Short mmCIF file of C-alpha atoms and ligand atoms in Angstrom, two decimals:
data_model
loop_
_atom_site.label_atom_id
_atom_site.label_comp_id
_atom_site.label_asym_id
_atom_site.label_seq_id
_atom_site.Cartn_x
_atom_site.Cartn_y
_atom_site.Cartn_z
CA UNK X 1056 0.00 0.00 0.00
CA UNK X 1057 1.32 3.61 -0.98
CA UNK X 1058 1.43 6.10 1.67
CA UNK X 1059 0.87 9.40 1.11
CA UNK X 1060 0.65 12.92 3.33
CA UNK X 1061 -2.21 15.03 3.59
CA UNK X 1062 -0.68 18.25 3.91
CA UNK X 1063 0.81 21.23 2.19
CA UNK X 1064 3.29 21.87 5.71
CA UNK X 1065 6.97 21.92 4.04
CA UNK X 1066 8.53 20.79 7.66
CA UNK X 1067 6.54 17.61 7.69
CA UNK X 1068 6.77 16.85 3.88
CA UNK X 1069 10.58 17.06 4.20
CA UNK X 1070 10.62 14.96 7.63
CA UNK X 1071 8.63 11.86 6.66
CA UNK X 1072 10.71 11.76 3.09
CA UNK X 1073 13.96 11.90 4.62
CA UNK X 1074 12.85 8.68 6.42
CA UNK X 1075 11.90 7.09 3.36
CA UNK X 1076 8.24 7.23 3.82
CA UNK X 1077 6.44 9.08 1.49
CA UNK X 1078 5.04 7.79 -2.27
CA UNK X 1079 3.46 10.98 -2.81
CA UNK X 1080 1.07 14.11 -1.30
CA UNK X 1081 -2.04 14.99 -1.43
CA UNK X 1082 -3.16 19.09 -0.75
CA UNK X 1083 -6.26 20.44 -0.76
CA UNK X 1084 -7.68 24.44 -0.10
CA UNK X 1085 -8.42 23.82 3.45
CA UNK X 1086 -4.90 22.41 3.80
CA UNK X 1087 -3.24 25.11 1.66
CA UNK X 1088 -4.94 27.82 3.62
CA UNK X 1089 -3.58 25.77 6.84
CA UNK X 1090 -0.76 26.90 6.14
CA UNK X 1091 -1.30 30.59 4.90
CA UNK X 1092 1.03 32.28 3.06
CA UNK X 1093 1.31 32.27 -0.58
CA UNK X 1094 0.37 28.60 -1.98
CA UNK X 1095 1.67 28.61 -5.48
CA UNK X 1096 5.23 28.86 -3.82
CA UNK X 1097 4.20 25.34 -1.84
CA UNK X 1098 2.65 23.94 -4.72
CA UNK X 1099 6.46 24.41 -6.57
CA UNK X 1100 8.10 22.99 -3.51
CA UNK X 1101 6.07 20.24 -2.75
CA UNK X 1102 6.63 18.94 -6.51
CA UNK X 1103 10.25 19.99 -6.40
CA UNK X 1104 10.87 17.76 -2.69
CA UNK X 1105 8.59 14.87 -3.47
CA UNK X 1106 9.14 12.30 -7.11
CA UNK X 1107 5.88 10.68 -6.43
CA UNK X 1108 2.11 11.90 -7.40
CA UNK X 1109 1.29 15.13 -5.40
CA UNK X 1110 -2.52 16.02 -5.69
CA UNK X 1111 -3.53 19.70 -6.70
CA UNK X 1112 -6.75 20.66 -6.24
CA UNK X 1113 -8.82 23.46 -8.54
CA UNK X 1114 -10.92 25.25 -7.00
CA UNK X 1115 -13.30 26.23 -9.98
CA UNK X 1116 -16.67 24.53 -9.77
CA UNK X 1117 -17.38 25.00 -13.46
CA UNK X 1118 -15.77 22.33 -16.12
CA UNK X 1119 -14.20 25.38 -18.45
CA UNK X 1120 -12.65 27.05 -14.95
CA UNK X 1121 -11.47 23.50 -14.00
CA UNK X 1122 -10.25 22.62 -17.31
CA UNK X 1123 -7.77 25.92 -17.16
CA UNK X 1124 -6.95 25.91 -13.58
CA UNK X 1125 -6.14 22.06 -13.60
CA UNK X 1126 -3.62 22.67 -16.73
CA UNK X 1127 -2.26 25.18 -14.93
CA UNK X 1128 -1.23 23.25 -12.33
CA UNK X 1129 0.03 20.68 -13.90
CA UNK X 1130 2.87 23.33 -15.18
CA UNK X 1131 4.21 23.11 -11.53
CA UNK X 1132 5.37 19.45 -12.45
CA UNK X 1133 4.91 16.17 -14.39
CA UNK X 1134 4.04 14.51 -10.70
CA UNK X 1135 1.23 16.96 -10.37
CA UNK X 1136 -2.53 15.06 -10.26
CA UNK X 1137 -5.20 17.37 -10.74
CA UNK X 1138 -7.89 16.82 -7.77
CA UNK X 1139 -11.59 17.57 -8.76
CA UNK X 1140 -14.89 17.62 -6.97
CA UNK X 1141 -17.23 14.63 -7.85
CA UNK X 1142 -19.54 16.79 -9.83
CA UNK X 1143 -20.89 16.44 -12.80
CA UNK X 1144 -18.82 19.24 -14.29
CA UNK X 1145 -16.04 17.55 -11.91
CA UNK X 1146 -16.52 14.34 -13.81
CA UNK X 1147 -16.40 15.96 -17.46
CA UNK X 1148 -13.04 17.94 -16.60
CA UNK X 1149 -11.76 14.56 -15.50
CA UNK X 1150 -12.71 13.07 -18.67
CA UNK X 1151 -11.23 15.56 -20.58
CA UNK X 1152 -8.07 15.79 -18.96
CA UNK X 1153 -7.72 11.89 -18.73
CA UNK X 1154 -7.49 12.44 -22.53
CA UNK X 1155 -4.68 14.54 -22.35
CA UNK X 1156 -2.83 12.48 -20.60
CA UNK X 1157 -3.22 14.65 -17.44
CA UNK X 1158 -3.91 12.77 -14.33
CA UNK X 1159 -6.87 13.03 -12.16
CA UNK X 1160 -8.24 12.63 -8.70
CA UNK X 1161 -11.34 12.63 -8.08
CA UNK X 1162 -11.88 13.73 -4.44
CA UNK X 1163 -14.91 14.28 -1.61
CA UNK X 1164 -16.32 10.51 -2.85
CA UNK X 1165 -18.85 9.68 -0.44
CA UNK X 1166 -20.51 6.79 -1.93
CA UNK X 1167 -19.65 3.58 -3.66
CA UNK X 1168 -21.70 4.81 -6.83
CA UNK X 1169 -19.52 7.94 -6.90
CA UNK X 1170 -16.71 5.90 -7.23
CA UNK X 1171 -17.89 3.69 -10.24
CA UNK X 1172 -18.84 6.84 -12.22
CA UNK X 1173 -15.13 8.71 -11.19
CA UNK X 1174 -13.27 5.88 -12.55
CA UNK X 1175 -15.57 5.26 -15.91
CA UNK X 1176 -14.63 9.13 -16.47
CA UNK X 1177 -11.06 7.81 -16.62
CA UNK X 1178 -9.85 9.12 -12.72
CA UNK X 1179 -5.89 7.47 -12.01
CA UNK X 1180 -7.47 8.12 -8.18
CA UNK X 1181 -10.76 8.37 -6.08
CA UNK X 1182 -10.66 9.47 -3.02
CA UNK X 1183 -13.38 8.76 -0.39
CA UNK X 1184 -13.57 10.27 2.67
CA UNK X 1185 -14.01 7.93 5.55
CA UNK X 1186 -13.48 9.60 8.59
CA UNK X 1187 -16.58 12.36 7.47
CA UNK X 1188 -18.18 9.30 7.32
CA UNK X 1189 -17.62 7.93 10.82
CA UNK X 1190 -18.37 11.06 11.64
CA UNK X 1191 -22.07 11.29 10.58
CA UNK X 1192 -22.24 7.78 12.15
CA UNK X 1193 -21.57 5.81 9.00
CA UNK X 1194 -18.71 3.01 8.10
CA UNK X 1195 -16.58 4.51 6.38
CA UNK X 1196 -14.40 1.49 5.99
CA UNK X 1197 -17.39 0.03 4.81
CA UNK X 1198 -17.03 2.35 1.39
CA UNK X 1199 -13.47 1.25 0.95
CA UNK X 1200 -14.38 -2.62 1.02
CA UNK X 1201 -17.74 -2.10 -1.28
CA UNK X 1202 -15.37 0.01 -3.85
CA UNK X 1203 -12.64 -2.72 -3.52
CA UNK X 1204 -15.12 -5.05 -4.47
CA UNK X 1205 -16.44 -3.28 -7.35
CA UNK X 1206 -13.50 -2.23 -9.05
CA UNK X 1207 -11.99 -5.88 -8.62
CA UNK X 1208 -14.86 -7.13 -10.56
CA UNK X 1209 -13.98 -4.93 -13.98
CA UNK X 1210 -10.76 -3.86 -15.78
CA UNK X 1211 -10.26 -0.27 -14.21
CA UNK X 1212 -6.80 0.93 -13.90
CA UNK X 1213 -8.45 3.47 -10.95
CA UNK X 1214 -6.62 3.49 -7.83
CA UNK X 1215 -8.64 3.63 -4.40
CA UNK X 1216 -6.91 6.54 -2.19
CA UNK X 1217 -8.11 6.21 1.50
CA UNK X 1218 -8.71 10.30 2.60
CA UNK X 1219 -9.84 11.91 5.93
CA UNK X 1220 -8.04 9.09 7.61
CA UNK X 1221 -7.62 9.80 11.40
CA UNK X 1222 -6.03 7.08 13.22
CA UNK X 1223 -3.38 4.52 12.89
CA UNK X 1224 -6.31 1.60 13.05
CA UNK X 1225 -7.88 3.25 9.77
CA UNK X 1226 -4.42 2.57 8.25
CA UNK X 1227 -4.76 -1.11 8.73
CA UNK X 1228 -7.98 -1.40 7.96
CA UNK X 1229 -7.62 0.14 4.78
CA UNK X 1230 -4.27 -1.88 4.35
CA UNK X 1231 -6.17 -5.23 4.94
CA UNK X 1232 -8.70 -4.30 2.77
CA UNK X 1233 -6.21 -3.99 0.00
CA UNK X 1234 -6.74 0.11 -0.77
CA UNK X 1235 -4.13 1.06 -2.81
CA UNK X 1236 -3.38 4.34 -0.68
CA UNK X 1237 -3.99 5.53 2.39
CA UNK X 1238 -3.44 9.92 2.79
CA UNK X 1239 -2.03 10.68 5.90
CA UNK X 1240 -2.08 13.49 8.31
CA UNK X 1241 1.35 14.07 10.23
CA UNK X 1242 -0.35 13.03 13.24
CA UNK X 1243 -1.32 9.72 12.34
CA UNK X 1244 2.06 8.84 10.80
CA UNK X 1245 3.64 9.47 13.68
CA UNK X 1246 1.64 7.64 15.92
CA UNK X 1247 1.87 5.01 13.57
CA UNK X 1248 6.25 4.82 14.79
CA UNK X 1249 5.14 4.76 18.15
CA UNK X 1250 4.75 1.44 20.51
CA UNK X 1251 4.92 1.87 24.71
CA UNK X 1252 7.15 -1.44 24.61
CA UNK X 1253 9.57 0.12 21.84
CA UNK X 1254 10.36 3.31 24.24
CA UNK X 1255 10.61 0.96 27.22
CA UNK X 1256 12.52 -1.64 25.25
CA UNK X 1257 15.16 0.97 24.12
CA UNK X 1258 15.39 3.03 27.65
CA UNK X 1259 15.93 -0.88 29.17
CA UNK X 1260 19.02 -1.43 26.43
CA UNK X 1261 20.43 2.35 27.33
CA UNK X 1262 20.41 1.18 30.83
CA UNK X 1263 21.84 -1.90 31.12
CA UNK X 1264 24.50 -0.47 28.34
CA UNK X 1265 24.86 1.94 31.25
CA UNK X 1266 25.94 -0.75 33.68
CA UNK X 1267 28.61 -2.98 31.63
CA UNK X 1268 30.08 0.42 31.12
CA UNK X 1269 30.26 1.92 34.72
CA UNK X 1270 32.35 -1.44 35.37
CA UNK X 1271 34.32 -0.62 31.88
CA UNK X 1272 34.55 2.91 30.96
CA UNK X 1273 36.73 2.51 27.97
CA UNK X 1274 34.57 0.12 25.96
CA UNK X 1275 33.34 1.01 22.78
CA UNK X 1276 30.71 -0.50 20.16
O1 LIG F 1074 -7.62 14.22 1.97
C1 LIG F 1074 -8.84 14.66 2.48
C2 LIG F 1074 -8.67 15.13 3.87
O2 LIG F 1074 -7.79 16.20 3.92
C3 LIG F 1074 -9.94 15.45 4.57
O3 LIG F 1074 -9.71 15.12 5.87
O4 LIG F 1074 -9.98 15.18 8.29
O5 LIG F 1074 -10.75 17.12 6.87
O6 LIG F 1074 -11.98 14.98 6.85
P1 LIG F 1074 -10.66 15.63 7.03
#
């Protein structure tokens, strides 16, 4: 399973890639206005720091205003995936820029349906939302095995791209499922490194290190 961030914030970008962690990003407005500041000078970083897909978002709702805008952003890089609304003008801008060969994601997928018709319009990614889900007391992990299904049964090259994920069990859910991304927050990736019995395990080592050495100060790995 890829693993992507959700974020536009350069300091995180930078820190999960050093370690080796990131396939690509995924940005939206809310996350680009997160971070204030001017976001075309993100949007060039973000492709510049990451090789990987890195979702742009347009934020025309009209298919001739997405149509422009997502062209435009895909001058920041060849990694750049344009991110549309599943609309109906959403879906035709898709289709259109499938055709030339610029990719799409189709994002704020709420329903198994949506999915089918995003990937017939030629999407590379959907992208439901399951945590708004939980939130209005749905599954949203649900969605992600029902899409699984569907797109398993057929020949689509669409890739399923788990979003609004908020916890580390979401992650394996989605990985068990077999989703072929899962977006990230910072926060969940890094409770993702974190285990009680790792930090106890390692302070245990440091100590008893410690002790051989008090009796041996000159020793050395
Ligand atoms: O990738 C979509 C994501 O940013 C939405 O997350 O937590 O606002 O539902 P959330």
């Amino acid at each position: 399973m890829k693993i992507f961030l959700d974020t536009a914030n350069l300091e995180s970008i930078r820190k999960f890639n050093d370690m080796g962690l990131l396939d690509g990003i995924t940005t939206n407005p809310s996350l680009m206005s997160k971070e204030g500041g001017n976001p075309k000078d993100a949007m060039e970083e973000i492709t510049k720091i990451i090789k990987g897909d890195v979702s742009l978002e347009v934020i025309s709702t009209e298919y001739s205003g997405m149509m422009e805008e997502g062209k435009r952003l895909r001058q920041y890089g060849k990694n750049v995936v344009v991110k549309v609304p599943m609309t109906p003008d959403g879906l035709k801008a898709c289709k259109s820029l499938s055709s030339e060969d610029i990719l799409v994601n189709v994002t704020l997928i709420f329903s198994a349906n949506q999915a089918l018709l995003a990937a017939k319009a030629g999407a590379k990614y959907v992208s439901p939302f399951i945590g708004r889900l939980d939130d209005i007391g749905q599954d949203g992990m649900h969605l992600i095995k029902e899409i699984k299904e569907i797109f398993s049964n057929y020949d689509f090259d669409t890739q399923i791209l788990v979003a609004s994920v908020r916890h580390p069990l979401h992650v394996i859910d989605a990985a068990k499922i077999g989703a072929d991304v899962v977006t990230l927050p910072p926060a969940v990736l890094d409770k993702m490194m974190l285990h009680p019995l790792t930090k106890i395990g390692l302070e245990n080592f440091l100590a008893d290190w410690d002790n051989l050495k008090s009796g041996n100060p000159d020793i050395k790995i």
